[in-house]
Coordinates of C-alpha atoms in Angstrom, one line a residue:
X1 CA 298.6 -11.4 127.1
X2 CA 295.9 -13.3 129.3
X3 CA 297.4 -17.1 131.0
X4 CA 296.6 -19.9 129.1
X5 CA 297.1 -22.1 131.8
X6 CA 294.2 -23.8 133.1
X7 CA 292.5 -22.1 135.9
X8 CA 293.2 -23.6 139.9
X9 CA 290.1 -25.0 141.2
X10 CA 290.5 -23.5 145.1
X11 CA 290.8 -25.5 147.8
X12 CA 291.7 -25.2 151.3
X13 CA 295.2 -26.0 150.3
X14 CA 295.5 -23.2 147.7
X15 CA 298.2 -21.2 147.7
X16 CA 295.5 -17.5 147.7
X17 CA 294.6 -14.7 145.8
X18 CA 295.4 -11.7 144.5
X19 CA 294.4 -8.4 143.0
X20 CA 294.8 -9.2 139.1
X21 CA 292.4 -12.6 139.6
X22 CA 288.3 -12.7 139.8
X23 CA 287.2 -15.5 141.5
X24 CA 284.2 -17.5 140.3
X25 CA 282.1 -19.1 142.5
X26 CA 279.2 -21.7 141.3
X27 CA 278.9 -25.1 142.6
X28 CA 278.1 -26.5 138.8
X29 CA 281.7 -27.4 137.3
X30 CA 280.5 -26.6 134.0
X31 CA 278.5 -23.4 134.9
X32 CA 281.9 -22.2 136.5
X33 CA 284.3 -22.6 133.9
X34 CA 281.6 -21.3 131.5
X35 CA 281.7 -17.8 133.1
X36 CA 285.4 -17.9 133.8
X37 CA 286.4 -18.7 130.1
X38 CA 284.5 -15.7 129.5
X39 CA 286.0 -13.6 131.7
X40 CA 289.6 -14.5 130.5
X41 CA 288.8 -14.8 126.6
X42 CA 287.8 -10.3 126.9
X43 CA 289.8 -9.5 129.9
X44 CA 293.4 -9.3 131.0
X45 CA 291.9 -10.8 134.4
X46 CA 293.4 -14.3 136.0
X47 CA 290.3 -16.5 137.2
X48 CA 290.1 -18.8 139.8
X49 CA 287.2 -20.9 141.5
X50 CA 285.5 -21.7 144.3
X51 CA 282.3 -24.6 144.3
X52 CA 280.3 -22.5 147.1
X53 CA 280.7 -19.7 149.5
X54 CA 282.1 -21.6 152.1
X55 CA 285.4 -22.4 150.0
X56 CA 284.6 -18.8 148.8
X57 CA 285.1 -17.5 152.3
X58 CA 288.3 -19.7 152.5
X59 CA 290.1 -18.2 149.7
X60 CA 289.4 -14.4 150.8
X61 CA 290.8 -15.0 154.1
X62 CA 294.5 -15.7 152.1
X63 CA 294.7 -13.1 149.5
X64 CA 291.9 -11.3 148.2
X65 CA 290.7 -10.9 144.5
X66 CA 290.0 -7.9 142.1
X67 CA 285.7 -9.4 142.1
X68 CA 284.2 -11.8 143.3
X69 CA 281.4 -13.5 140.7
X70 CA 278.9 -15.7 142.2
X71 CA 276.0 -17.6 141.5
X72 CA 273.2 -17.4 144.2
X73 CA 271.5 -20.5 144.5
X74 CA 274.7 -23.3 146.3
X75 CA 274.5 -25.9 148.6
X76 CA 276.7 -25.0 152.3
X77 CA 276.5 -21.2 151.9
X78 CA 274.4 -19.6 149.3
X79 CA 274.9 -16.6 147.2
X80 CA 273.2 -14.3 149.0
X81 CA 275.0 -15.1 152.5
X82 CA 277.9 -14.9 150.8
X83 CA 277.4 -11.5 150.0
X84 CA 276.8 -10.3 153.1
X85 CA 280.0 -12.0 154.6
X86 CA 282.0 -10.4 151.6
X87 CA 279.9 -6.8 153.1
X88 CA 280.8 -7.4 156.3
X89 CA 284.2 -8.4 156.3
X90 CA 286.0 -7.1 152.9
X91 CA 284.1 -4.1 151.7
X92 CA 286.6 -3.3 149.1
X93 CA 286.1 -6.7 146.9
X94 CA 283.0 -6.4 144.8
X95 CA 280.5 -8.6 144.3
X96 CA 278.9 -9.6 140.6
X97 CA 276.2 -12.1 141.2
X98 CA 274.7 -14.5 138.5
X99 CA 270.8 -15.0 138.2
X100 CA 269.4 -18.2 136.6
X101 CA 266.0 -18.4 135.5
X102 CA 263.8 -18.9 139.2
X103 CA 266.4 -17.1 141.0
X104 CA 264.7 -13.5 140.5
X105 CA 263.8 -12.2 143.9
X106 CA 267.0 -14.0 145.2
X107 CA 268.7 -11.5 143.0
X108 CA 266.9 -8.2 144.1
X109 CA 267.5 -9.6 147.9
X110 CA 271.9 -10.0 146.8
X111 CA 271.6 -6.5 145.5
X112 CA 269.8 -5.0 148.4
X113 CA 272.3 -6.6 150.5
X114 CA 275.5 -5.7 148.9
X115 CA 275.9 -7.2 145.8
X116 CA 277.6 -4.7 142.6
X117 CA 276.0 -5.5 140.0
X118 CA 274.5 -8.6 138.1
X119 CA 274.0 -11.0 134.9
X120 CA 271.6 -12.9 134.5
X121 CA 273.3 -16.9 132.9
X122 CA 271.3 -16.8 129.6
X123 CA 273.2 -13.2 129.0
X124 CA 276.9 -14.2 130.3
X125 CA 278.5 -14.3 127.2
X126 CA 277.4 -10.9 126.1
X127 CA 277.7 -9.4 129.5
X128 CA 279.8 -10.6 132.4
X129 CA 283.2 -9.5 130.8
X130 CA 281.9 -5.8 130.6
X131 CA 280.1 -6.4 133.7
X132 CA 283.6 -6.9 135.6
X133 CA 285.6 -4.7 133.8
X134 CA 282.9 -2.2 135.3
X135 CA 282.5 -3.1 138.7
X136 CA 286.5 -3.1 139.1
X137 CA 286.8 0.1 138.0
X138 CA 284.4 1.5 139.6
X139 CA 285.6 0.0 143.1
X140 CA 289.4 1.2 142.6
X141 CA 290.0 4.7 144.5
X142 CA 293.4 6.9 145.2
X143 CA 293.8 6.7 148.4
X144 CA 296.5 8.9 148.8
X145 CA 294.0 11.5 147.0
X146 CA 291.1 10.4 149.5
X147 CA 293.3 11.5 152.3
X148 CA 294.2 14.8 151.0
X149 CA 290.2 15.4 150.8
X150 CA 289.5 14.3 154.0
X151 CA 289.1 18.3 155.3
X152 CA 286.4 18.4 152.4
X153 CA 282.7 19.8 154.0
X154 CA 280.6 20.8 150.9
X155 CA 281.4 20.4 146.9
X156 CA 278.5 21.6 144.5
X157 CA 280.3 20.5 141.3
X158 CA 278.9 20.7 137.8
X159 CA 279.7 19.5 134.4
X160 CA 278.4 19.7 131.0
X161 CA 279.2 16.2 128.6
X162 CA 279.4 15.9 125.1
X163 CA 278.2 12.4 123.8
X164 CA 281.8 10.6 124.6
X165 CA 281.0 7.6 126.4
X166 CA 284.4 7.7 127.0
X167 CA 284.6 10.8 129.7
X168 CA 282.0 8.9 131.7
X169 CA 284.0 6.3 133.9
X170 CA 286.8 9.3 134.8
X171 CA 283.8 11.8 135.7
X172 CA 282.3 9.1 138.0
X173 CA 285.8 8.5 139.9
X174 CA 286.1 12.3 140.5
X175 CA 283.1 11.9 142.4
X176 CA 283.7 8.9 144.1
X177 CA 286.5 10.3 145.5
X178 CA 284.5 12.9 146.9
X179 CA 282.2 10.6 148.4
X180 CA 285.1 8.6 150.3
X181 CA 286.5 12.1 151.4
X182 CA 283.2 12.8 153.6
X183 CA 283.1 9.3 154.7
X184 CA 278.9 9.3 153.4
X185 CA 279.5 5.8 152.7
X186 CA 281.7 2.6 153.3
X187 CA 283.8 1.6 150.1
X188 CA 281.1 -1.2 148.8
X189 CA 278.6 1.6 148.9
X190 CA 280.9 3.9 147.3
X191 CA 281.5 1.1 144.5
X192 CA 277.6 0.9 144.2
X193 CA 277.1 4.6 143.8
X194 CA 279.7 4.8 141.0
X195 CA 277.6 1.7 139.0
X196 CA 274.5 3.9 139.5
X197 CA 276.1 6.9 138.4
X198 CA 278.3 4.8 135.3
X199 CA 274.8 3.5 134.4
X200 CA 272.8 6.9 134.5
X201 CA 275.4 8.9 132.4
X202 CA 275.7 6.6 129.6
X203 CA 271.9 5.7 129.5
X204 CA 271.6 9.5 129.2
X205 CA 274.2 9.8 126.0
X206 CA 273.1 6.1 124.0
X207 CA 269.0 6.7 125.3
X208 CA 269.3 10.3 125.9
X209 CA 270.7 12.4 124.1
X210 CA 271.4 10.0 120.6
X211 CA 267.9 8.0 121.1
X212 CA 269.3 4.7 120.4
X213 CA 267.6 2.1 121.8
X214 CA 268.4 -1.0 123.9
X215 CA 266.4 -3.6 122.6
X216 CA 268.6 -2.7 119.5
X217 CA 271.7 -3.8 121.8
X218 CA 270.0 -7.2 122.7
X219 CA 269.4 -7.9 118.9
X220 CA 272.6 -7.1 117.3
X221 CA 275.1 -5.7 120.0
X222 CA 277.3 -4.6 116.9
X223 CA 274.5 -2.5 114.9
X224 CA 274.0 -0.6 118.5
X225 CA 277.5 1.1 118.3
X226 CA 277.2 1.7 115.1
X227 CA 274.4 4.0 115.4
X228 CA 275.5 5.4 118.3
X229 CA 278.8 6.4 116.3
X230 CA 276.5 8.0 113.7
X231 CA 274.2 9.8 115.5
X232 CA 277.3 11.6 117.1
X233 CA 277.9 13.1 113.9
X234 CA 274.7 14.3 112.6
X235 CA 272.0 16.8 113.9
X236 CA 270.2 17.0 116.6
X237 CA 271.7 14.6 118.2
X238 CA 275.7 15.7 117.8
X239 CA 274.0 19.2 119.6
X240 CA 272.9 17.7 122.7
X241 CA 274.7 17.7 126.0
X242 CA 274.1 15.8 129.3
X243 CA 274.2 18.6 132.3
X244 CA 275.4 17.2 135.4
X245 CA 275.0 18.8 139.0
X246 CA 276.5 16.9 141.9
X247 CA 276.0 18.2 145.5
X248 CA 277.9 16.4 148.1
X249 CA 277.5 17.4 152.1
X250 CA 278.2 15.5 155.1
X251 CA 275.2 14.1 155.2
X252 CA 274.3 13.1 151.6
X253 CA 275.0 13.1 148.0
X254 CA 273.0 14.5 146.0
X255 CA 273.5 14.1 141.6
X256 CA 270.8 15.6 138.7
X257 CA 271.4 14.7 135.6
X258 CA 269.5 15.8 132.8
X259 CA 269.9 15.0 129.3
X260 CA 268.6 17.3 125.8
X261 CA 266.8 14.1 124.6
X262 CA 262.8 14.2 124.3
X263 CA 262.4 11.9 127.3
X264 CA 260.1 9.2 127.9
X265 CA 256.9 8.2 129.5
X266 CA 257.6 8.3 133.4
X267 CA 254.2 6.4 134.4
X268 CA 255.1 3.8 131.9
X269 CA 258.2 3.0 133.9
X270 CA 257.9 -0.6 135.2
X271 CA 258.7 -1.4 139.1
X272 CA 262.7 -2.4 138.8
X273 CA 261.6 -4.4 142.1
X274 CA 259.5 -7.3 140.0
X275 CA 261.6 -10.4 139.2
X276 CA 260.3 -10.5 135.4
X277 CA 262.7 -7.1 135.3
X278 CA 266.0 -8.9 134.9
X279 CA 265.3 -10.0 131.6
X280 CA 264.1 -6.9 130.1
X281 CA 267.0 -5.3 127.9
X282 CA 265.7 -1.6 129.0
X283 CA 265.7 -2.7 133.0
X284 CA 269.7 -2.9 133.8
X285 CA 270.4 0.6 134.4
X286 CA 267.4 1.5 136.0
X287 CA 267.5 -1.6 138.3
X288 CA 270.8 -0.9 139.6
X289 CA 270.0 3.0 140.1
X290 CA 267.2 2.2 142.6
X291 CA 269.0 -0.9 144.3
X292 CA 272.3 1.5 144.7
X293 CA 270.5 4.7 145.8
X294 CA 268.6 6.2 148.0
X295 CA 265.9 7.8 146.2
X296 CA 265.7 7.9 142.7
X297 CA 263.0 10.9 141.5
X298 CA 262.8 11.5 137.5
X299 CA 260.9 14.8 136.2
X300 CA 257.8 14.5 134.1
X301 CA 259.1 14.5 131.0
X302 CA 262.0 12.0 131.9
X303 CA 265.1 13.6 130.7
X304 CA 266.8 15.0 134.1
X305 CA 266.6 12.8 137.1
X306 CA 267.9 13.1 140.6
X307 CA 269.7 10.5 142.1
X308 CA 270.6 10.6 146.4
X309 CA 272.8 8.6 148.3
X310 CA 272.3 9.3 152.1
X311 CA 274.9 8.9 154.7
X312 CA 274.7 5.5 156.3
X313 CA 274.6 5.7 160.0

């Protein structure tokens, strides 16, 4: 059962953190309890605030949350420095930023610099609880199993999915794991990699393989899933697989993942790096592919891309 107890404001005089809380930071006292009501009505997680990074920053140094939602634009310490103190200084606590409208490049500069994943405000009630719930999974590893890997030197892995959406977030651990074994990247990177891969996979079952579309989600979240629970059951679309190739080395990652839809118009593909592409309902996944990776290639048709993650030196 989630607390209904009212959420602490933090101060310096809190008593700190811990791992089954997100803290929300957002110096608008409304804006702030807005996103953490939401957070608490769909998840199990405890929420606590912060007015601006600089309180922020106070609260990590005590006990240190599950995620750490901000917005970007706050007087003291903004967003965006924030994030790179959170880098810095606690790579294992995620960052989830919030982008109002005129905040745009701010939010391509937060991801670039560290930040998981965003949401923009006029979206938070249909996306920051799913946002979270993705980002913490994505950033929790075994450790005991990334020691025990720690001799690893090359893995060429592959996999062929059905369209269970439901096989994705297990698949994308097994290769995080990997990643942390040959050290290719620090843990904030490694939580980064797993939303690029998280948001690849599935765009290539719903997209893909079934041909559902996403403005359809934006409409009528509901009618989405529906379809998509459908179109697993009849032909073509129950027949098609998502083939997966993942080569990991010392010195990079390498992942191809290739779908049996018909594809899509690569030249069409707008640049994820112009502000406008926050608020398209096709731009998420693709956004947070090319802010997390490397290099991001797709093939003419646009049903298999290749997705690299080079060591960090």
């Amino acid at each position: 059962m989630m607390t209904q107890t009212p959420a602490p404001e933090l101060t310096s005089h809190s008593h700190g953190l811990d791992g089954s809380t997100i803290l929300v930071v957002d110096d608008s006292p409304v804006d702030r309890r807005v996103a953490g009501r939401l957070i608490e009505k769909r998840t199990s997680w405890r929420v606590v605030y912060a007015s601006d990074g600089v309180e922020a920053l106070e609260a990590l140094g005590q006990q240190l949350p599950a995620a750490v939602v901000t917005d970007l634009q706050m007087p003291r310490m903004d967003g965006l420095e924030l994030i790179q103190r959170i880098r810095a200084d606690y790579p294992n606590v995620p960052v989830i930023i919030m982008t109002g409208q005129g905040s745009e490049k701010i939010a391509v500069a937060a991801l670039r610099a560290g930040a998981a994943s965003y949401v923009t405000k006029r979206a938070l009630a249909a996306d920051l609880a799913q946002a979270v719930e993705q980002v913490v999974a994505a950033s929790q590893t075994d450790d005991g199993q990334a020691k025990a890997l720690r001799s690893l030197r090359t893995r060429t892995t592959r996999f062929v999915l059905d369209n269970d959406p439901t096989v994705v977030t297990p698949l994308v651990t097994f290769l995080q794991h990997d990643l942390t074994a040959l050290g290719i990247c620090d843990a904030t990177a490694v939580t980064r990699v797993g939303i690029a891969l998280e948001e690849t996979l599935l765009n290539a079952i719903y997209h893909g393989n079934l041909g559902v579309s996403s403005e359809l989600k934006a409409v009528n979240e509901r009618a989405f899933y529906d379809q998509v629970a459908e179109r697993r059951t009849l032909a073509p679309y129950r027949d098609r697989r998502v083939k997966v190739t993942a080569r990991l080395t010392p010195d990079a990652a390498t992942f191809v993942i290739a779908d049996g839809g018909d594809g899509f118009d690569v030249s069409k593909l707008p640049d994820p790096t112009d502000p406008t592409f926050f608020d398209r309902p096709s731009g998420r996944g693709i956004m947070l592919m090319r802010a997390f990776m490397d290099e991001v290639v797709y093939n003419p048709s646009g049903n298999r891309v290749k997705l690299v993650k080079r060591r960090e030196r």
